Short mmCIF file of C-alpha atoms in Angstrom, two decimals:
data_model
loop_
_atom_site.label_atom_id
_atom_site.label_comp_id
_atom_site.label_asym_id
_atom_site.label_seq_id
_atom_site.Cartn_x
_atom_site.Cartn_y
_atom_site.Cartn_z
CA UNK A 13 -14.62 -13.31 26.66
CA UNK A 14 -15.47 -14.77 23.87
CA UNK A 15 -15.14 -11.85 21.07
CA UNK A 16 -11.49 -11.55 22.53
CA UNK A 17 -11.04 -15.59 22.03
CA UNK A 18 -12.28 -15.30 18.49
CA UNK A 19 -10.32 -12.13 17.82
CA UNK A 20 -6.66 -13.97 18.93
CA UNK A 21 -7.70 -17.33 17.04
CA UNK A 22 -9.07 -16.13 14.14
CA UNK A 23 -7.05 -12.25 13.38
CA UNK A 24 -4.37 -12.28 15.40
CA UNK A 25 -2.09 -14.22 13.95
CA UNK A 26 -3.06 -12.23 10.52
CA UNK A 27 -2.57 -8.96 11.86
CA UNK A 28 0.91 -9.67 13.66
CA UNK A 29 2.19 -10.19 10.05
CA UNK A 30 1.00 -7.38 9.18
CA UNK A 31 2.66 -5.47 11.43
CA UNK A 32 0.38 -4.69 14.44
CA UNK A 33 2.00 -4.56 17.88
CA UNK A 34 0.06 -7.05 19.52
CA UNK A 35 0.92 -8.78 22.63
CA UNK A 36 2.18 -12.43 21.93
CA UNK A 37 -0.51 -15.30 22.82
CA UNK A 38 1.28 -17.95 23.94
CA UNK A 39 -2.12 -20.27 24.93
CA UNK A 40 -5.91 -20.20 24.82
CA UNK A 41 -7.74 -22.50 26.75
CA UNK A 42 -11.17 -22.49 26.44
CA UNK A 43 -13.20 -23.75 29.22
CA UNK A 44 -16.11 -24.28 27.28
CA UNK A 45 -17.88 -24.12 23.64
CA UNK A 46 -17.09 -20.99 21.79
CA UNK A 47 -19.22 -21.37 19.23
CA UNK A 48 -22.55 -21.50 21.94
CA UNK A 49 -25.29 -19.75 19.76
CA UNK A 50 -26.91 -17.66 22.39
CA UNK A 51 -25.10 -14.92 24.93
CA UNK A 52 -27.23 -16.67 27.88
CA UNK A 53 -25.72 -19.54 27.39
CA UNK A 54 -22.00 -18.59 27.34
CA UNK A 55 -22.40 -16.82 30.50
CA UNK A 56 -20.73 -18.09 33.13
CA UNK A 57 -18.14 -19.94 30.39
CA UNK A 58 -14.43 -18.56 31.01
CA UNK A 59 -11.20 -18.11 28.69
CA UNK A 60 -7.63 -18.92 30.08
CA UNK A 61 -4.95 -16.38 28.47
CA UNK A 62 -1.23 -17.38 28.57
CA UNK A 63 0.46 -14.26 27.31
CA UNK A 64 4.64 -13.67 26.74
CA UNK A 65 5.97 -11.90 29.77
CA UNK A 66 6.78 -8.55 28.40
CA UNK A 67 9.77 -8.69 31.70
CA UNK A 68 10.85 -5.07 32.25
CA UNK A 69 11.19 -4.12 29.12
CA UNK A 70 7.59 -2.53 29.36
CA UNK A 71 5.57 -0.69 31.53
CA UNK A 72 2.13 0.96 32.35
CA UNK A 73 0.91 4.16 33.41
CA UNK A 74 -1.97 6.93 33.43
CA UNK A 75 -2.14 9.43 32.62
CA UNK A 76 -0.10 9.67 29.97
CA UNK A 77 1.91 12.25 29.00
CA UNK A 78 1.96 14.02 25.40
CA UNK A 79 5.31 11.90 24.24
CA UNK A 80 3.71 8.67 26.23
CA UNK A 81 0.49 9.02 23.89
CA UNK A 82 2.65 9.78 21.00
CA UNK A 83 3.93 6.32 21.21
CA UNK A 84 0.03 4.62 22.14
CA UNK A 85 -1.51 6.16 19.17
CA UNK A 86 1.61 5.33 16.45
CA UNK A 87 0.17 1.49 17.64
CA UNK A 88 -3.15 2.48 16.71
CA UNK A 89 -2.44 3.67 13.50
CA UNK A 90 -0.67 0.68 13.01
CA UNK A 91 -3.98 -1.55 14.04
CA UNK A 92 -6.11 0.94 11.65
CA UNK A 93 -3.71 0.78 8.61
CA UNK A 94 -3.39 -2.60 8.75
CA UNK A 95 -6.96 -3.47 8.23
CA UNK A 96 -8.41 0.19 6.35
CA UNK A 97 -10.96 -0.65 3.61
CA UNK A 98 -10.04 -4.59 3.95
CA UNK A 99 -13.33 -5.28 3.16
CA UNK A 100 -13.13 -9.39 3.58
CA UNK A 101 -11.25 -9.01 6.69
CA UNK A 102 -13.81 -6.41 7.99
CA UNK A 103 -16.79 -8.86 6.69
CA UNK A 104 -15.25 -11.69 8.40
CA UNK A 105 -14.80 -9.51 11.71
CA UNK A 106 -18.20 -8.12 10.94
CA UNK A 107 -19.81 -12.07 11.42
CA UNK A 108 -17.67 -13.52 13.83
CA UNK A 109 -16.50 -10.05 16.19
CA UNK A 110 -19.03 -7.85 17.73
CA UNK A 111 -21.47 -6.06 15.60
CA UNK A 112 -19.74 -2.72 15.87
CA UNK A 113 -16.64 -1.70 17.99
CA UNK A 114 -16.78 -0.18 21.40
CA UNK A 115 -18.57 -0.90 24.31
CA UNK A 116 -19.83 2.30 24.46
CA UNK A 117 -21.53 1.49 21.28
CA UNK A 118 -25.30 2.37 21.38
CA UNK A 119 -26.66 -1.16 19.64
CA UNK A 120 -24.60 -2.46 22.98
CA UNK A 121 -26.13 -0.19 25.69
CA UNK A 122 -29.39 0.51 24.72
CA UNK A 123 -31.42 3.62 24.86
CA UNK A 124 -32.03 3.51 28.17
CA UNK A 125 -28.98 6.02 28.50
CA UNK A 126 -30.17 8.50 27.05
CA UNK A 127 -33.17 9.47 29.18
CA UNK A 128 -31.00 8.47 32.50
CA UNK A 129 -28.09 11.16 31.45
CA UNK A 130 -31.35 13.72 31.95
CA UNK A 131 -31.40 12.56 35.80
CA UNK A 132 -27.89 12.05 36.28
CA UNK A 133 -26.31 15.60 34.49
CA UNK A 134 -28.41 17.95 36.91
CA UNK A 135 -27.05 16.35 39.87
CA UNK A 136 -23.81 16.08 38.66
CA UNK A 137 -23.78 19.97 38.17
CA UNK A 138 -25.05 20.30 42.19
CA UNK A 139 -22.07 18.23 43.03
CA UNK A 140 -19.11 20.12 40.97
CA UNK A 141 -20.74 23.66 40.84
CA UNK A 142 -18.39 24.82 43.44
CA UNK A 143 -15.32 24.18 41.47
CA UNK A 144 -16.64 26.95 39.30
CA UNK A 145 -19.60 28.74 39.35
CA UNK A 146 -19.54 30.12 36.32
CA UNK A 147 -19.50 27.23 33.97
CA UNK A 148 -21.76 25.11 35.93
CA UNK A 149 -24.63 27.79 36.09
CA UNK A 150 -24.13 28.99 32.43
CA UNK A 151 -26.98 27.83 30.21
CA UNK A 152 -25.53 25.87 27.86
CA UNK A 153 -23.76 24.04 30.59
CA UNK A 154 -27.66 23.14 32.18
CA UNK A 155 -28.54 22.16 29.41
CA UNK A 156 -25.50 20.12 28.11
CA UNK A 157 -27.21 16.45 28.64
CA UNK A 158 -30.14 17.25 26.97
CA UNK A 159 -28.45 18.93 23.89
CA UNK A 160 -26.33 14.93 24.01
CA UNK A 161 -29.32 13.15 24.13
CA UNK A 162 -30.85 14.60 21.80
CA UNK A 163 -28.82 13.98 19.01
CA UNK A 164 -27.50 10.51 20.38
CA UNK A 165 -28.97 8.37 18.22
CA UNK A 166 -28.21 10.73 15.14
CA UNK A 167 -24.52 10.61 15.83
CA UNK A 168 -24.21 7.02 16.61
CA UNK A 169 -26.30 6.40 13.01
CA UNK A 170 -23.49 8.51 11.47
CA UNK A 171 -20.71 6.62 13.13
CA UNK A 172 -22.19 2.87 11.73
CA UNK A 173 -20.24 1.05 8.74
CA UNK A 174 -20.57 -2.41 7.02
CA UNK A 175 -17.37 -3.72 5.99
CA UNK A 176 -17.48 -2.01 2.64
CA UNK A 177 -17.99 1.56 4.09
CA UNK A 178 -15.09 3.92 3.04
CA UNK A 179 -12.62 4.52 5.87
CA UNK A 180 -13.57 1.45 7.82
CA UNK A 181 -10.74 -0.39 9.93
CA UNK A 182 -10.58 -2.91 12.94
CA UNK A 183 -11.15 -0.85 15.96
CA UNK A 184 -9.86 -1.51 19.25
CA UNK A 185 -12.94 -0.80 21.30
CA UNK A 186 -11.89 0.15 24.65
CA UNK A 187 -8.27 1.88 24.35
CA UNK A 188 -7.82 3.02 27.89
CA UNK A 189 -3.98 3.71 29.02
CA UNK A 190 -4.26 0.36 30.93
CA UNK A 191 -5.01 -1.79 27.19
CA UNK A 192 -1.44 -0.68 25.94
CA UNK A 193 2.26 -1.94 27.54
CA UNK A 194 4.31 1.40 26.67
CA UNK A 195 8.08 0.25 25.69
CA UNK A 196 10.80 1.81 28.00
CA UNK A 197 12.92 1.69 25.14
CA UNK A 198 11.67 4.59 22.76
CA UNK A 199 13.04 2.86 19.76
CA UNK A 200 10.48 -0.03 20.35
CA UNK A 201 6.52 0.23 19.87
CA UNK A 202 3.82 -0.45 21.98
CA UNK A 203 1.93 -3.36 22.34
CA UNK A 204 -1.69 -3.69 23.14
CA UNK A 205 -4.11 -5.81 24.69
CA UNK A 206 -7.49 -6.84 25.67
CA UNK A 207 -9.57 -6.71 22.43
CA UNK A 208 -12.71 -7.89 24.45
CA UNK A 209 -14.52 -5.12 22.07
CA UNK A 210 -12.79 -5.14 18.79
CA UNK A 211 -14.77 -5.19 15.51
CA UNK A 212 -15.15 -2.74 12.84
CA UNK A 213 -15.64 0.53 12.69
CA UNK A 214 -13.97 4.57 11.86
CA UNK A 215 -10.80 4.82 13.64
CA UNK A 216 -12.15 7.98 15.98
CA UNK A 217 -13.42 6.02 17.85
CA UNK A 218 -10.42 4.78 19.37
CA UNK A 219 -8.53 8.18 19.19
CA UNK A 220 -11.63 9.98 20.88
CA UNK A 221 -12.03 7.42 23.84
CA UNK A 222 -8.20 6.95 24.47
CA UNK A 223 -7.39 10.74 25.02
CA UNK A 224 -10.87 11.72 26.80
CA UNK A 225 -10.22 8.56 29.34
CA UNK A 226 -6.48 8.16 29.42
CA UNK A 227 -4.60 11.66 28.03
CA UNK A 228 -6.96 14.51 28.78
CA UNK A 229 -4.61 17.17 26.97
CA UNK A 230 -5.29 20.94 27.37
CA UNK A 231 -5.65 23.88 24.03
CA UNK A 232 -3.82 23.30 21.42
CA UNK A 233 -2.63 20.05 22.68
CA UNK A 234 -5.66 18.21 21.64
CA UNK A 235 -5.42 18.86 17.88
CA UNK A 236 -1.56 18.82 18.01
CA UNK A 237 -2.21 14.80 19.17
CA UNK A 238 -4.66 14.45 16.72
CA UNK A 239 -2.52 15.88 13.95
CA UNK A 240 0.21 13.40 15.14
CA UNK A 241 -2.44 10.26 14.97
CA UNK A 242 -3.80 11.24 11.12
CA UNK A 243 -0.11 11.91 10.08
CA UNK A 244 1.48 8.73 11.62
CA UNK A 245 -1.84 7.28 9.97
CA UNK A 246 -1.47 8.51 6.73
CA UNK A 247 2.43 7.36 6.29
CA UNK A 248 1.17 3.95 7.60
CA UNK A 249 -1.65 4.19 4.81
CA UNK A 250 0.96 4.82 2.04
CA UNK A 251 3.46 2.76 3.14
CA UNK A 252 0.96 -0.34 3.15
CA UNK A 253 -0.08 0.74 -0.60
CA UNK A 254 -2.90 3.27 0.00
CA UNK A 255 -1.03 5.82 -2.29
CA UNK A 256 -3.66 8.38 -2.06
CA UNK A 257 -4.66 7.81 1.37
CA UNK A 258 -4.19 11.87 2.31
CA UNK A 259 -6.48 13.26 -0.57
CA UNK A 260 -9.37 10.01 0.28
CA UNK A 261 -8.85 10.44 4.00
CA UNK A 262 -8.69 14.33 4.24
CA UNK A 263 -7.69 16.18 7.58
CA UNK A 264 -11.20 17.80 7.34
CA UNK A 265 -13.13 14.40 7.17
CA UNK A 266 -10.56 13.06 9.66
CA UNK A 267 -12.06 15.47 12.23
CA UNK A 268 -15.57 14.93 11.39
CA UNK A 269 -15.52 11.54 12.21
CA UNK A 270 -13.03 12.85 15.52
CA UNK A 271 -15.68 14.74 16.73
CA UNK A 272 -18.73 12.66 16.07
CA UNK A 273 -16.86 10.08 18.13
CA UNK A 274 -16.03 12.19 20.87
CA UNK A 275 -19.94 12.87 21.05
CA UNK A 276 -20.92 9.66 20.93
CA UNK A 277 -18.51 8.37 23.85
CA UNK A 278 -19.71 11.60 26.14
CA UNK A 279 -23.34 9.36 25.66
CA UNK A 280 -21.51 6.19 27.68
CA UNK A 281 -20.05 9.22 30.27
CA UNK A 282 -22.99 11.42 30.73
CA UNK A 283 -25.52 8.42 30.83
CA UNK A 284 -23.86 6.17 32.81
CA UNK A 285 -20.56 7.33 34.61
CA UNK A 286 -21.79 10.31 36.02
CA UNK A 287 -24.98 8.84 38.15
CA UNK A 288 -23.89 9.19 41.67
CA UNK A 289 -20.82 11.25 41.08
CA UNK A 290 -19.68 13.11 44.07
CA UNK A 291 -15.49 14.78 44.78
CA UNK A 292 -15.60 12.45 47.31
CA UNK A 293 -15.33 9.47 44.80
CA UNK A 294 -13.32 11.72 42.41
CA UNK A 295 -10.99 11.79 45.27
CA UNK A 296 -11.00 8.14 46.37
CA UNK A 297 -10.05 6.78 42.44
CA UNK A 298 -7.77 9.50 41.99
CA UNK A 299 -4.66 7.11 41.62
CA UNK A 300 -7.06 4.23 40.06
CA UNK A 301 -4.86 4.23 36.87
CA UNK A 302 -7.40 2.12 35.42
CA UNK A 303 -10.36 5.25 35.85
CA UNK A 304 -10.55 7.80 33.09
CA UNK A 305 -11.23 11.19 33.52
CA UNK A 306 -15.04 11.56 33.98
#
């Protein structure tokens, strides 16, 4: 990939003295020109990675569990702390990265989404209505694509930067349980990987996607994790020189930009993940670690 080639040439080794947990790249071979103008003409090109072996000091799993994503989003904040409001580094990434982080990004997937969720949701509610009537059949449940793609585009507009937007940071892109070694030693950090969709971006983004696909926590649980993220954040923030970081980056704008990006990854679930769903393939990727919870 080559946005994941540029990222570990050209930030990596920036961002490791900075402080984020990044797995160690020991060699990049690159079996052809990286710097090929058009997409069409780097496909079918391919990247050799040569990364340490992490041994048995670290290990993998999903889902995670409420101290497990404790120590996955402490790395985030690490990767968004290290880069907040950096606005040459985020210019750089800007030109060379992706347009905008996430694959699930709209400029990335296309509209075409947006009308298929309308085909895909009412099946999807024929399929699961047995597992309970009530919410399935409810109106606001029928109607739950449509409300989404409605205000798709609106959300993803509110969720674009440029590398001088307040609040912008390197995002991850795709921080599924499977993009982050967990240390079995819970005085060590995590380390993550795979930045094949890293650019710039609000931080959300990552926090929304990695406990929809990878945590899935219940009640109170999902603002006591989000709480943990923004506070972990803001002592990163502060500790890096951000002195004010708290009163700029308030709780209340903090979960703004949460749950815009929550909405705007449902688009990528409900327009794409859900056509075809049936228990039967629920049931048959149940221990797929690398599946989210769709």
């Amino acid at each position: 990939n080559r946005n994941e080639a540029r990222f570990y040439l050209d930030f990596g080794p920036e961002l490791v003295s900075r402080g984020v947990p990044i797995a160690r790249l020991l060699h990049l071979e690159q079996c052809s020109c990286e710097d090929l103008p058009s997409e069409n003409e780097v496909r079918g090109s391919s990247y050799l990675f040569l990364f340490e072996d992490v041994g048995e000091e670290y290990y993998q799993t999903s889902p995670l569990a409420v101290s497990q994503a404790h120590t996955s989003l402490s790395a985030l904040a690490k990767l968004h702390a290290a880069s907040w409001q950096d606005t040459p580094l985020l210019k750089k990434a800007s030109e060379q990265l992706h347009p905008r982080a996430g694959y699930w990004a709209l400029p990335v997937r296309g509209d075409s989404e947006l009308t298929q969720m309308l085909e895909f949701w009412p099946r999807y509610v024929e399929a699961f209505c047995g597992c309970d009537q009530e919410y399935f059949t409810s109106p606001s449940t029928v109607a739950l694509a449509e409300r989404l793609a409605a205000c798709g585009r609106a959300v993803a507009a509110k969720l674009s930067v440029t590398a001088e937007s307040p609040f912008a940071c390197l995002v991850h892109g795709d921080y599924k349980a499977m993009n982050v070694f967990l240390p079995k030693d819970k005085a060590k950090g995590a380390l993550l990987i795979d930045f094949q969709w890293t650019s710039i971006g609000y931080g959300m983004l990552d926090v929304a996607m990695h406990l929809y696909h990878s945590v899935l926590p219940q009640g109170e649980q999902v603002e006591a994790l989000l709480r943990y993220y923004y506070d972990t954040l803001i002592q990163e923030l502060v500790t890096r020189g951000h002195s004010n970081a708290q009163q700029e980056y308030s709780w209340e704008v903090a979960l703004k930009h949460y749950r815009l990006s929550l909405i705007d990854y449902s688009r990528v679930v409900f327009g794409s993940f859900f056509k075809d769903a049936s228990r039967f393939k629920f049931e048959t990727r149940a221990e797929n670690m690398n599946v989210g919870f769709h």
